[in-house]
PDB file of C-alpha atoms in Angstrom:
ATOM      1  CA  UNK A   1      -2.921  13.564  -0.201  1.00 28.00           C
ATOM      2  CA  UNK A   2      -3.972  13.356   3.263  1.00 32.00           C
ATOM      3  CA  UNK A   3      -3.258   9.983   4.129  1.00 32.00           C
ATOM      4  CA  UNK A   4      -0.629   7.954   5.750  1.00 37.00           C
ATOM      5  CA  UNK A   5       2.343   7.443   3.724  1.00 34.00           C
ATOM      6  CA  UNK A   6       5.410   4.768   4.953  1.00 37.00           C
ATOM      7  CA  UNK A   7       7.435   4.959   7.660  1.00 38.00           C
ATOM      8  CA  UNK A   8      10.946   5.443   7.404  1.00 39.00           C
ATOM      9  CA  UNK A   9      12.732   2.242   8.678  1.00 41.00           C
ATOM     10  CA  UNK A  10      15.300   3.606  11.757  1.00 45.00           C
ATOM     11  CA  UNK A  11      16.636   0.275  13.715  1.00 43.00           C
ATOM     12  CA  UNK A  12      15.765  -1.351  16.965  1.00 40.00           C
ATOM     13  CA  UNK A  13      17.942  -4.755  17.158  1.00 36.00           C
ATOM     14  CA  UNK A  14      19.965  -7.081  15.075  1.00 35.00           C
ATOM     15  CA  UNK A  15      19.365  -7.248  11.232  1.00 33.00           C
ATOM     16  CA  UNK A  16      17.351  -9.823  10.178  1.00 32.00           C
ATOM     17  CA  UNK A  17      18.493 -13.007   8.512  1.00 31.00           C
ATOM     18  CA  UNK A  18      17.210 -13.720   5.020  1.00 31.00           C
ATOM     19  CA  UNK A  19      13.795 -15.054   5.358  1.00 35.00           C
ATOM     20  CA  UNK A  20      13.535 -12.886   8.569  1.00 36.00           C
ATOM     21  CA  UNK A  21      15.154 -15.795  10.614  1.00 34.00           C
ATOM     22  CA  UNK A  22      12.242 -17.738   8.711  1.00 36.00           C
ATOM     23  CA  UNK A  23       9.563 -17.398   6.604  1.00 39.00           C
ATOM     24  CA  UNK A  24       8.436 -14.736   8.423  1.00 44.00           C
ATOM     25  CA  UNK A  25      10.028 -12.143   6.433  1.00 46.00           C
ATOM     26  CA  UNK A  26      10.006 -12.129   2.759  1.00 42.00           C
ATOM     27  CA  UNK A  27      12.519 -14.613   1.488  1.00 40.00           C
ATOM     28  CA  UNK A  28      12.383 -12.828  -2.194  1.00 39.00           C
ATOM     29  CA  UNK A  29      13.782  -9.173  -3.509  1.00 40.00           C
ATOM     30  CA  UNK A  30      10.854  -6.983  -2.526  1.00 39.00           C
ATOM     31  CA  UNK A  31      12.764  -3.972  -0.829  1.00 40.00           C
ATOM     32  CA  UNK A  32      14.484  -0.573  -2.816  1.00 36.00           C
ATOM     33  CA  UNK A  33      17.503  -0.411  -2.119  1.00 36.00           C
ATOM     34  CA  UNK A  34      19.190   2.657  -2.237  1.00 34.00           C
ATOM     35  CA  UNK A  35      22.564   2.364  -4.035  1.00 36.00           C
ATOM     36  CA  UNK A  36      21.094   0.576  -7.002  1.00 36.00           C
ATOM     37  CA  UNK A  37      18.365   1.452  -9.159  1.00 34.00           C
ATOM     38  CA  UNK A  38      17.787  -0.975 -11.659  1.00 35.00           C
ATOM     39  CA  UNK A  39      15.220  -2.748  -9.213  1.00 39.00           C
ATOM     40  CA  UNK A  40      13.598  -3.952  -5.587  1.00 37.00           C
ATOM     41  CA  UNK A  41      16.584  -5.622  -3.865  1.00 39.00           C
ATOM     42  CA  UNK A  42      16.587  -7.317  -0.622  1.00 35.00           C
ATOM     43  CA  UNK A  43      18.895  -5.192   2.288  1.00 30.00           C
ATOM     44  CA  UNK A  44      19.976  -6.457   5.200  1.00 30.00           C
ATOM     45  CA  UNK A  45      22.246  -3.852   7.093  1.00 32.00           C
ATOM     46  CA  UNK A  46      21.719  -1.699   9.421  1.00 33.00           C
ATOM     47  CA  UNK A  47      22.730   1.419  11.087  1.00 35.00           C
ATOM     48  CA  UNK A  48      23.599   1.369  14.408  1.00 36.00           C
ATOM     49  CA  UNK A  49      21.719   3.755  16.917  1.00 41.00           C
ATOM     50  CA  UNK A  50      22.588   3.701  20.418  1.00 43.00           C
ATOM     51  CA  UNK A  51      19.214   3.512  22.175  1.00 45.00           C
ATOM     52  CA  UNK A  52      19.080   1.468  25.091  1.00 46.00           C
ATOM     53  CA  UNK A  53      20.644  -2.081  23.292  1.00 48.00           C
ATOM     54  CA  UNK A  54      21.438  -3.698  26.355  1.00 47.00           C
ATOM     55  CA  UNK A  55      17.103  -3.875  27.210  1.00 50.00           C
ATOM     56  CA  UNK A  56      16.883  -4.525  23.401  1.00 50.00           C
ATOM     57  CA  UNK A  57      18.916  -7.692  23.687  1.00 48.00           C
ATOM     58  CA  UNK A  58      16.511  -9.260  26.215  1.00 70.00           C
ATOM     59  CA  UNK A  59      13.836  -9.920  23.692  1.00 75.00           C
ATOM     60  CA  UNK A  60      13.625 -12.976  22.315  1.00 82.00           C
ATOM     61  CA  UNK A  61      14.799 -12.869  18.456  1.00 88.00           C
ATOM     62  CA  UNK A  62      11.241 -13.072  16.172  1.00 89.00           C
ATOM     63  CA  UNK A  63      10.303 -16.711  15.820  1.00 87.00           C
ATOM     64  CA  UNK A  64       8.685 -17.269  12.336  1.00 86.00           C
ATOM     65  CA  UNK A  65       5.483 -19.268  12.098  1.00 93.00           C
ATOM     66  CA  UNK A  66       3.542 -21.411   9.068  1.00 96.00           C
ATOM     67  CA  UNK A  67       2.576 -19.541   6.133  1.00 97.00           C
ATOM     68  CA  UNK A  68      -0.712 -20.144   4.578  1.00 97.00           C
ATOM     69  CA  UNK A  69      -1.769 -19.913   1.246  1.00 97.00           C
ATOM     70  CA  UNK A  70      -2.369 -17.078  -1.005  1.00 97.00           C
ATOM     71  CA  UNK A  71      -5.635 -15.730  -0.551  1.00 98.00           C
ATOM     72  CA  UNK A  72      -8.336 -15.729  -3.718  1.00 98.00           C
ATOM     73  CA  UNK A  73      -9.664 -12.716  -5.508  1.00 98.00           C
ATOM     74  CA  UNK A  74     -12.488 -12.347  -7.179  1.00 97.00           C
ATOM     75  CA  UNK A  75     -12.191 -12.764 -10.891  1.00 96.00           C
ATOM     76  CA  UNK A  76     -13.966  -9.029 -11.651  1.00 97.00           C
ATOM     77  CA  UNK A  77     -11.246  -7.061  -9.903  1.00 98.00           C
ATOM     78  CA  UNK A  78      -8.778  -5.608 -12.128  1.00 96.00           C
ATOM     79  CA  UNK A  79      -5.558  -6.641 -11.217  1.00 96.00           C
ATOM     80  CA  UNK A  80      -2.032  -4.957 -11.422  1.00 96.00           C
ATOM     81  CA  UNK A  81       0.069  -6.174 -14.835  1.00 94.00           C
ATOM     82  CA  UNK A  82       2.737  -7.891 -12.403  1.00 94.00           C
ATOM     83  CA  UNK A  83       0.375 -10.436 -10.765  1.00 95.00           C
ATOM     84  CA  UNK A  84       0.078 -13.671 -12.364  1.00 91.00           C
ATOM     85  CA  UNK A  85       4.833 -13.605 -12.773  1.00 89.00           C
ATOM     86  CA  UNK A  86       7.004 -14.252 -10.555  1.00 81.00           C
ATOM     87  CA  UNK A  87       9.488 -11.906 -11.916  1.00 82.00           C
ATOM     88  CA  UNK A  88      10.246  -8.598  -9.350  1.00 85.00           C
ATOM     89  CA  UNK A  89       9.275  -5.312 -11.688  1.00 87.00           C
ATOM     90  CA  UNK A  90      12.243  -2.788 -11.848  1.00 84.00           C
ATOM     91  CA  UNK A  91      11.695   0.304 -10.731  1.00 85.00           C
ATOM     92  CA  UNK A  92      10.433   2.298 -13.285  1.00 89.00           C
ATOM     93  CA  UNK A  93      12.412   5.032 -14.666  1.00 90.00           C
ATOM     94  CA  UNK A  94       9.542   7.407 -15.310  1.00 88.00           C
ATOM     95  CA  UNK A  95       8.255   9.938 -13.155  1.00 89.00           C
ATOM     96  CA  UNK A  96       4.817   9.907 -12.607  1.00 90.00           C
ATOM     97  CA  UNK A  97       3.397  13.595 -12.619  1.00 90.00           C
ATOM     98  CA  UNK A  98      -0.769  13.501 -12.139  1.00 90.00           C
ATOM     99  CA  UNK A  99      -3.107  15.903 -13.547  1.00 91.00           C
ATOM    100  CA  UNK A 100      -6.667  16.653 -11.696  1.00 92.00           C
ATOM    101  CA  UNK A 101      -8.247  13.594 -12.919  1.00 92.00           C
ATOM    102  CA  UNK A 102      -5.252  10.984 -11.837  1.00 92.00           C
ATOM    103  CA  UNK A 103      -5.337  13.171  -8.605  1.00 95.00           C
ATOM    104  CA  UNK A 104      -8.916  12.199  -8.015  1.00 96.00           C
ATOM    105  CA  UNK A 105      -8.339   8.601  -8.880  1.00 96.00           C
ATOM    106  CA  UNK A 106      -5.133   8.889  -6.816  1.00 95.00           C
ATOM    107  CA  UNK A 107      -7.531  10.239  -3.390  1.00 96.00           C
ATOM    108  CA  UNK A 108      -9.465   7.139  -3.823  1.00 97.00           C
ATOM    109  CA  UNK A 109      -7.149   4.419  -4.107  1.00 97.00           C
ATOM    110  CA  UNK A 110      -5.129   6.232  -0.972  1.00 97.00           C
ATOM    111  CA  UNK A 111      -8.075   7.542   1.482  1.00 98.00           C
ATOM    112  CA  UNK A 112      -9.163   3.506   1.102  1.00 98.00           C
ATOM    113  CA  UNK A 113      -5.602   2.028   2.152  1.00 98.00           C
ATOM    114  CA  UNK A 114      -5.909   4.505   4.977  1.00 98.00           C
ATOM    115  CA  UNK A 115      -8.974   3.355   6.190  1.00 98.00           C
ATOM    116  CA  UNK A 116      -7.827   0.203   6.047  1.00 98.00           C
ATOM    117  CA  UNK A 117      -4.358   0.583   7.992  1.00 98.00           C
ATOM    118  CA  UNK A 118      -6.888   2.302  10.171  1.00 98.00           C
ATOM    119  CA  UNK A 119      -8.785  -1.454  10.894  1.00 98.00           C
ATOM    120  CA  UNK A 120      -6.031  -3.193  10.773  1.00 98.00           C
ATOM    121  CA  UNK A 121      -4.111  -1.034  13.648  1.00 98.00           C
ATOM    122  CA  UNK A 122      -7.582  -2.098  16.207  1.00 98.00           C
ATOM    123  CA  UNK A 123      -6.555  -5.744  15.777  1.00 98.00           C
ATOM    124  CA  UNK A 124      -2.981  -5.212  17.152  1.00 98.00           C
ATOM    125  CA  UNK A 125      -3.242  -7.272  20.370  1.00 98.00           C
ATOM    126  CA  UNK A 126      -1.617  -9.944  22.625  1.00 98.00           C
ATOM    127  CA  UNK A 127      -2.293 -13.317  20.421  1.00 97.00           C
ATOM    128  CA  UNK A 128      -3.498 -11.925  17.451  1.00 98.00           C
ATOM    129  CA  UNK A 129      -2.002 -13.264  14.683  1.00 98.00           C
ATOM    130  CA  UNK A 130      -0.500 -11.685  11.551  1.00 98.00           C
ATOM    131  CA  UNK A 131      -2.008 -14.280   9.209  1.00 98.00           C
ATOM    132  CA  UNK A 132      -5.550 -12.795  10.973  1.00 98.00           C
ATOM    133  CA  UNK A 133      -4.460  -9.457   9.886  1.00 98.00           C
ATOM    134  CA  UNK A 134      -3.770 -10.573   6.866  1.00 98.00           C
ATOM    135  CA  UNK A 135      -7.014 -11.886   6.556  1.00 98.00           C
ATOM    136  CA  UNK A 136      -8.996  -8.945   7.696  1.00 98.00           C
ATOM    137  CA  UNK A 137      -7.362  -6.637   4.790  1.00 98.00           C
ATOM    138  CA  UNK A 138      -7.457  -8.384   2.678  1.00 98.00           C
ATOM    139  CA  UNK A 139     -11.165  -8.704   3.145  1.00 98.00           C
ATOM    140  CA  UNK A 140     -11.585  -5.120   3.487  1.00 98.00           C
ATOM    141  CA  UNK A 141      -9.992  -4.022   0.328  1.00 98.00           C
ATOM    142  CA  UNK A 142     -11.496  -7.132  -2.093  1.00 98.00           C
ATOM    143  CA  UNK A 143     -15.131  -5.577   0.019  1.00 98.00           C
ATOM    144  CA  UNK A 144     -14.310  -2.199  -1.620  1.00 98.00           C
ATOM    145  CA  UNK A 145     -13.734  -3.149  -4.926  1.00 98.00           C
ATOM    146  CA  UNK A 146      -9.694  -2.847  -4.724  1.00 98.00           C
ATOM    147  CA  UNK A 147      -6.810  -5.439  -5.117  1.00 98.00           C
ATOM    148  CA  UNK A 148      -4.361  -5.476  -2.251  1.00 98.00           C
ATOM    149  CA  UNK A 149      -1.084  -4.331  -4.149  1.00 97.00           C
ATOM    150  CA  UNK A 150       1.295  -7.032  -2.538  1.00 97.00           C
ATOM    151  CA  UNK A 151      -0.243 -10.174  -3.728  1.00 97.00           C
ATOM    152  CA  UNK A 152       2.018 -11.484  -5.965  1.00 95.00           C
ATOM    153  CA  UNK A 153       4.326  -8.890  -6.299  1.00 95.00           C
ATOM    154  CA  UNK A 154       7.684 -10.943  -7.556  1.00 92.00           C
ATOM    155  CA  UNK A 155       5.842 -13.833  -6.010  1.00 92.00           C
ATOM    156  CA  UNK A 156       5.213 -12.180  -2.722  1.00 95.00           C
ATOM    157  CA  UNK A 157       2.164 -14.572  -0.955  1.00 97.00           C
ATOM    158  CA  UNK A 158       0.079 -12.162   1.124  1.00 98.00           C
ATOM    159  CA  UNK A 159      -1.807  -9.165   1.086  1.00 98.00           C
ATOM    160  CA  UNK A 160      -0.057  -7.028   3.285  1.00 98.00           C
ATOM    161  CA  UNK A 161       3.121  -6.374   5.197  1.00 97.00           C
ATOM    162  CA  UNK A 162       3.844  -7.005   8.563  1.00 98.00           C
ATOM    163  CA  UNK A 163       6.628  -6.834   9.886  1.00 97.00           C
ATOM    164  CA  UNK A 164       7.443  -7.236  13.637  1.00 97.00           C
ATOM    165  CA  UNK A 165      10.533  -6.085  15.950  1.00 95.00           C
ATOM    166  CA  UNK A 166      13.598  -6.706  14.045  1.00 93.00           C
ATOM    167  CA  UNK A 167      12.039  -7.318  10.885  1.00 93.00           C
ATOM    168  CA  UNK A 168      12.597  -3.879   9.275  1.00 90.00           C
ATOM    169  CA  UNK A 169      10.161  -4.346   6.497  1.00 91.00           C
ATOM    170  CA  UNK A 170       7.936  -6.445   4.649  1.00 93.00           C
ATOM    171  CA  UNK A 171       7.393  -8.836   6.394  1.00 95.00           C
ATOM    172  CA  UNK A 172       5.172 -11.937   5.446  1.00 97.00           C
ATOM    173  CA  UNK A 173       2.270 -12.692   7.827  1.00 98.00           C
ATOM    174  CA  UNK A 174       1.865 -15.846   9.184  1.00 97.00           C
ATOM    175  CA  UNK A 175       0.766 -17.818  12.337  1.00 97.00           C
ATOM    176  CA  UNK A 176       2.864 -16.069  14.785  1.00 96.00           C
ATOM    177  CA  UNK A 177       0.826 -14.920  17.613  1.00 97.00           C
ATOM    178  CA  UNK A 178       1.370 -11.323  18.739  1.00 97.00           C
ATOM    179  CA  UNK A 179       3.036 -10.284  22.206  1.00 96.00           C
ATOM    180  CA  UNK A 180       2.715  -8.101  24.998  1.00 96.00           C
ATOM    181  CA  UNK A 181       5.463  -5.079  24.702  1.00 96.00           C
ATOM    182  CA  UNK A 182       6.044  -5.863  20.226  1.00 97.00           C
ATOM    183  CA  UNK A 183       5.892  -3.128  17.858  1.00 97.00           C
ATOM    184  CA  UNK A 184       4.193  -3.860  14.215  1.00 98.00           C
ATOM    185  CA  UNK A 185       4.653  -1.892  11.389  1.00 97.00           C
ATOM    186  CA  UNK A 186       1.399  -2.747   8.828  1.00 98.00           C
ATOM    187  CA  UNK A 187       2.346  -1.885   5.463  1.00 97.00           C
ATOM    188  CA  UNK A 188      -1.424  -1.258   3.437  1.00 98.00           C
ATOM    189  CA  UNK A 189      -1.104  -0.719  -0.346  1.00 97.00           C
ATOM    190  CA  UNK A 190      -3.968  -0.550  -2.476  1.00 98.00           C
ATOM    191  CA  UNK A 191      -4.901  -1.346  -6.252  1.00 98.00           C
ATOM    192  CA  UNK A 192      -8.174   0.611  -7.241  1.00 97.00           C
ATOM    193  CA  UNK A 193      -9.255   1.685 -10.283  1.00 95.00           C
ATOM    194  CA  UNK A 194      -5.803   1.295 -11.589  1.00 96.00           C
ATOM    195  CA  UNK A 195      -3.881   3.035  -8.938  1.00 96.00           C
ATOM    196  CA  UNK A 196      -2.294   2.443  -5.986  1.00 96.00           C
ATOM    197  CA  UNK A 197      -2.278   3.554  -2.734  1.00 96.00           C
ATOM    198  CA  UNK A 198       0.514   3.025  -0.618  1.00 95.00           C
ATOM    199  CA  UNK A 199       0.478   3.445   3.501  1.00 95.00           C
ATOM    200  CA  UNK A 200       2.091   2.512   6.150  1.00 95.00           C
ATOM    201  CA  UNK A 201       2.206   2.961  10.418  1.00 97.00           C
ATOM    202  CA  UNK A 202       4.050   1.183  13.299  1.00 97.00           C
ATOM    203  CA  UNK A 203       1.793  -0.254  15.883  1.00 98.00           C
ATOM    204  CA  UNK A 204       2.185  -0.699  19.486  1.00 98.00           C
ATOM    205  CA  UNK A 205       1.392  -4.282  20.762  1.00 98.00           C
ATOM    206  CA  UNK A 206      -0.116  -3.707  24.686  1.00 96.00           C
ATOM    207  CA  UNK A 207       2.831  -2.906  27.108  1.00 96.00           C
ATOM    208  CA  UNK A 208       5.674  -1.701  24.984  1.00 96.00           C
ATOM    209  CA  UNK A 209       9.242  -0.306  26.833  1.00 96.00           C
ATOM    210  CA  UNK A 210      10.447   3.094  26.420  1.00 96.00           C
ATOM    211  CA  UNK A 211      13.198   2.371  24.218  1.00 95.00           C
ATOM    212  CA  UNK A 212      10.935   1.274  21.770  1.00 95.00           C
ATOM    213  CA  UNK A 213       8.293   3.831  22.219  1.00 97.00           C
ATOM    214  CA  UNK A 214      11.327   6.199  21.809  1.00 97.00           C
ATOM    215  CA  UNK A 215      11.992   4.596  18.465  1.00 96.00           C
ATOM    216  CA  UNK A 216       8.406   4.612  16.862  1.00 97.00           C
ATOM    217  CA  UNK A 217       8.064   7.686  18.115  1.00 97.00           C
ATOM    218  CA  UNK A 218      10.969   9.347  16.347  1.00 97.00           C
ATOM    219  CA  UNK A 219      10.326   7.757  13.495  1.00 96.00           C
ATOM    220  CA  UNK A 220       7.377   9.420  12.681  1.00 96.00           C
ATOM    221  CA  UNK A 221       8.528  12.722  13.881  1.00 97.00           C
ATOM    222  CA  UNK A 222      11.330  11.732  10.960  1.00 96.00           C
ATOM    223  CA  UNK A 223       8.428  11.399   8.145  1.00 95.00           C
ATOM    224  CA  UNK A 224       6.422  14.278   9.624  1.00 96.00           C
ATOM    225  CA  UNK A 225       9.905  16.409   9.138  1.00 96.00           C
ATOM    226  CA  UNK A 226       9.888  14.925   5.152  1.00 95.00           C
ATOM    227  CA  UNK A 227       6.206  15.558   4.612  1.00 94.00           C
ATOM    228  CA  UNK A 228       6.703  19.310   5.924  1.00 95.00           C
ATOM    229  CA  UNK A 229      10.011  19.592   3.421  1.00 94.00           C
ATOM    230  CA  UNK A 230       7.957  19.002   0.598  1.00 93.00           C
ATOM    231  CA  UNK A 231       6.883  21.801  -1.452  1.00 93.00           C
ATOM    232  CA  UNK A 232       7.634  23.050  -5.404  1.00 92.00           C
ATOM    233  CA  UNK A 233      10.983  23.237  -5.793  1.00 93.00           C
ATOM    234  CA  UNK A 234      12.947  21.246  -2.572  1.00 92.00           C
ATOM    235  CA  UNK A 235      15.515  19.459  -3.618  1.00 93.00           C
ATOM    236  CA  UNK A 236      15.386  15.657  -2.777  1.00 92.00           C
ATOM    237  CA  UNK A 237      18.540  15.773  -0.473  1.00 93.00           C
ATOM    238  CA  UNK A 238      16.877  18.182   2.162  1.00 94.00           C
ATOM    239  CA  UNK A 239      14.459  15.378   2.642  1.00 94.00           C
ATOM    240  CA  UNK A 240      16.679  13.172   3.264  1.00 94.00           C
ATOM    241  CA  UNK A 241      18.648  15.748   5.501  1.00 94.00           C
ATOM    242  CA  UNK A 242      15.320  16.762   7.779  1.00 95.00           C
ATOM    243  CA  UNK A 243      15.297  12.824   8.402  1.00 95.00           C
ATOM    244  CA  UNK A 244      19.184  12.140   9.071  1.00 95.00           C
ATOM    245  CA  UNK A 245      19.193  15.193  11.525  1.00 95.00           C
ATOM    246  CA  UNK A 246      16.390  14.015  14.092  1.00 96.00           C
ATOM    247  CA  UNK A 247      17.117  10.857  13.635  1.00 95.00           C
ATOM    248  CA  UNK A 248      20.631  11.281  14.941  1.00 95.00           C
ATOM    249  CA  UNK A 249      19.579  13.953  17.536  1.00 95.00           C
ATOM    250  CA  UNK A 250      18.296  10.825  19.440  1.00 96.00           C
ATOM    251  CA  UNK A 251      21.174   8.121  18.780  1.00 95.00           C
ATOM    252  CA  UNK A 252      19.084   6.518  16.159  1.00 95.00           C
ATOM    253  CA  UNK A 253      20.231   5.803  12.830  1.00 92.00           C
ATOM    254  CA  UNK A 254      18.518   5.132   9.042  1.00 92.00           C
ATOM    255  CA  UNK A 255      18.611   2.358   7.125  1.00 89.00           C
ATOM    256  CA  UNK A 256      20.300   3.518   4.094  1.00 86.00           C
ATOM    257  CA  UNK A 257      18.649   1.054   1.351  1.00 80.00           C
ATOM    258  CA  UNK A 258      15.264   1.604   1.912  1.00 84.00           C
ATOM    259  CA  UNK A 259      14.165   4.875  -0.076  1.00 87.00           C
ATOM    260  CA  UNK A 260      11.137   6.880  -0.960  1.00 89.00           C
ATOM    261  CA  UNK A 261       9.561   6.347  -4.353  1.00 90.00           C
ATOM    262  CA  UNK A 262       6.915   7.377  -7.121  1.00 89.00           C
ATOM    263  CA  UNK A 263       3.279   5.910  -6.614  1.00 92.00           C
ATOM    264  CA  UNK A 264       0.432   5.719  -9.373  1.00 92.00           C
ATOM    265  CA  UNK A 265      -0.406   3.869 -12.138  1.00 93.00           C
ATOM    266  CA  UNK A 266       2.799   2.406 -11.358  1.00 91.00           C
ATOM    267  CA  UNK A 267       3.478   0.779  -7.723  1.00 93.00           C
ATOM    268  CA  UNK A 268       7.290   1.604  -7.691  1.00 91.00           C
ATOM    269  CA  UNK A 269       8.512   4.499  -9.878  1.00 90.00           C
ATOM    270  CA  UNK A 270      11.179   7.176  -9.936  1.00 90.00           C
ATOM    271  CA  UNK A 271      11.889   9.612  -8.093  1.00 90.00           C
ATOM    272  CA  UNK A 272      13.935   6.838  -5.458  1.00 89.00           C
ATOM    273  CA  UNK A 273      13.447   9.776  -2.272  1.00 89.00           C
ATOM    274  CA  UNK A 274      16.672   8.868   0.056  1.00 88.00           C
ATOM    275  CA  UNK A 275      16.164   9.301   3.674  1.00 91.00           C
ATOM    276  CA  UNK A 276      19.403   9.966   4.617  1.00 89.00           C
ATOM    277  CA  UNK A 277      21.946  12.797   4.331  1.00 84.00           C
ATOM    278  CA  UNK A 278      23.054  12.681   0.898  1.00 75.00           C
TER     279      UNK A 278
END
């Protein structure tokens, strides 16, 4: 598929604190974690690279702002089977293998959530909030006839992920403003026509320092590497190698608990892809 697909999470400063030193960052289990299977577990540790800390440590640590409420979807979009619980779905066991007409349905659900992460990457700028992001995507996917994947997702409030400096991922928007020299990553999954389509990019937020340039910029090279290593018959672990190797050749390291996964009918499926050395 020839879209965006998520970044993998290397580090740029301290790990956040549950609830992303507020309620900035999701305060429920919504991230894989690596060493255990049986579902979406929070993870907060980090590896540490050695890019440039001392100019890291002058940025102020991510002040959370108010959350506001859920946003409403119309009653005639079909909506995943987890919204309406609170409970976090495991990770389901099954891999997902698509003929030609889940293929086509799969195109669809995933060439919208790129055109969407697309949108929402023009709004990065100084004082724009993530709640107006929020806003915006959620507009543009309810417009298209879709239902943005994250709302309520073990209770999660929004419909998409934002998640700013230290906050490695998933982050809930809210009425922080943006600021000159912070990187975003905008996390864009999609419901459509019973499939989801899952994307993600970092963002730079107007005048950004080379350290962090550095570190967005290695971290795609890092998926790029993955996308390249897949083809019938790679094994998982030289996925995860291709990552761990450029990675390192810079100083930076990967966060070992977030992971790849299965997408499709399912949001969250086997097989868990690890992005480092294994």
């Amino acid at each position: 598929m020839e879209v965006r697909v998520p970044y993998m999470e290397l580090l740029r400063s301290p790990p956040f604190l549950p609830g992303g030193r507020g309620r900035g960052c999701l305060q429920k289990p919504f991230l894989i974690q690596a060493k255990r299977l049986g579902g979406l577990e929070k993870a907060n540790t980090r590896s540490r690279g050695t890019q440039s800390s001392e100019q890291l440590k002058k940025r102020a640590p991510l002040a959370h702002g108010t959350v506001s409420p859920p946003l409403p979807v119309p009653s005639h979009i079909n909506r995943p089977p987890y919204v309406g619980t609170n409970d976090v779905p495991e990770i389901a066991s099954e891999i997902q293998m698509h003929d030609k007409e889940s293929i086509v349905h799969m195109k669809a659900a995933c060439e919208l959530a790129a055109r969407v992460l697309e949108y929402a990457g023009t709004l990065v700028k100084p004082s724009v909030t993530t709640d107006e992001i929020d806003k915006a995507v959620h507009k543009m996917i309810i417009d298209a006839g879709g239902y943005p994947s994250p709302l309520g997702y073990g209770g999660f409030p929004k419909s998409v992920c934002t998640s700013v400096n230290e906050c490695m991922c998933h982050g809930i928007p809210d009425s922080r403003k943006l600021q000159d020299g912070d990187i975003i990553n905008i996390d864009v999954t999609v419901y459509l026509n019973g499939y989801h389509g899952d994307t993600s990019k970092t963002f730079l937020c107007g005048e950004v320092d080379e350290p962090s340039k550095l570190l967005v910029k290695v971290t795609e090279e890092c998926m790029l590497r993955a996308i390249s290593a897949c083809k019938h018959g790679t094994s998982f672990k030289k996925i995860g190698r291709r990552i761990s190797e450029h990675a390192e050749k810079h100083g930076f390291g990967v966060v070992e608990r977030f992971v790849g996964h299965g997408v499709g009918r399912i949001f969250h499926s086997e097989p868990v892809i690890y992005h480092q050395r294994k």
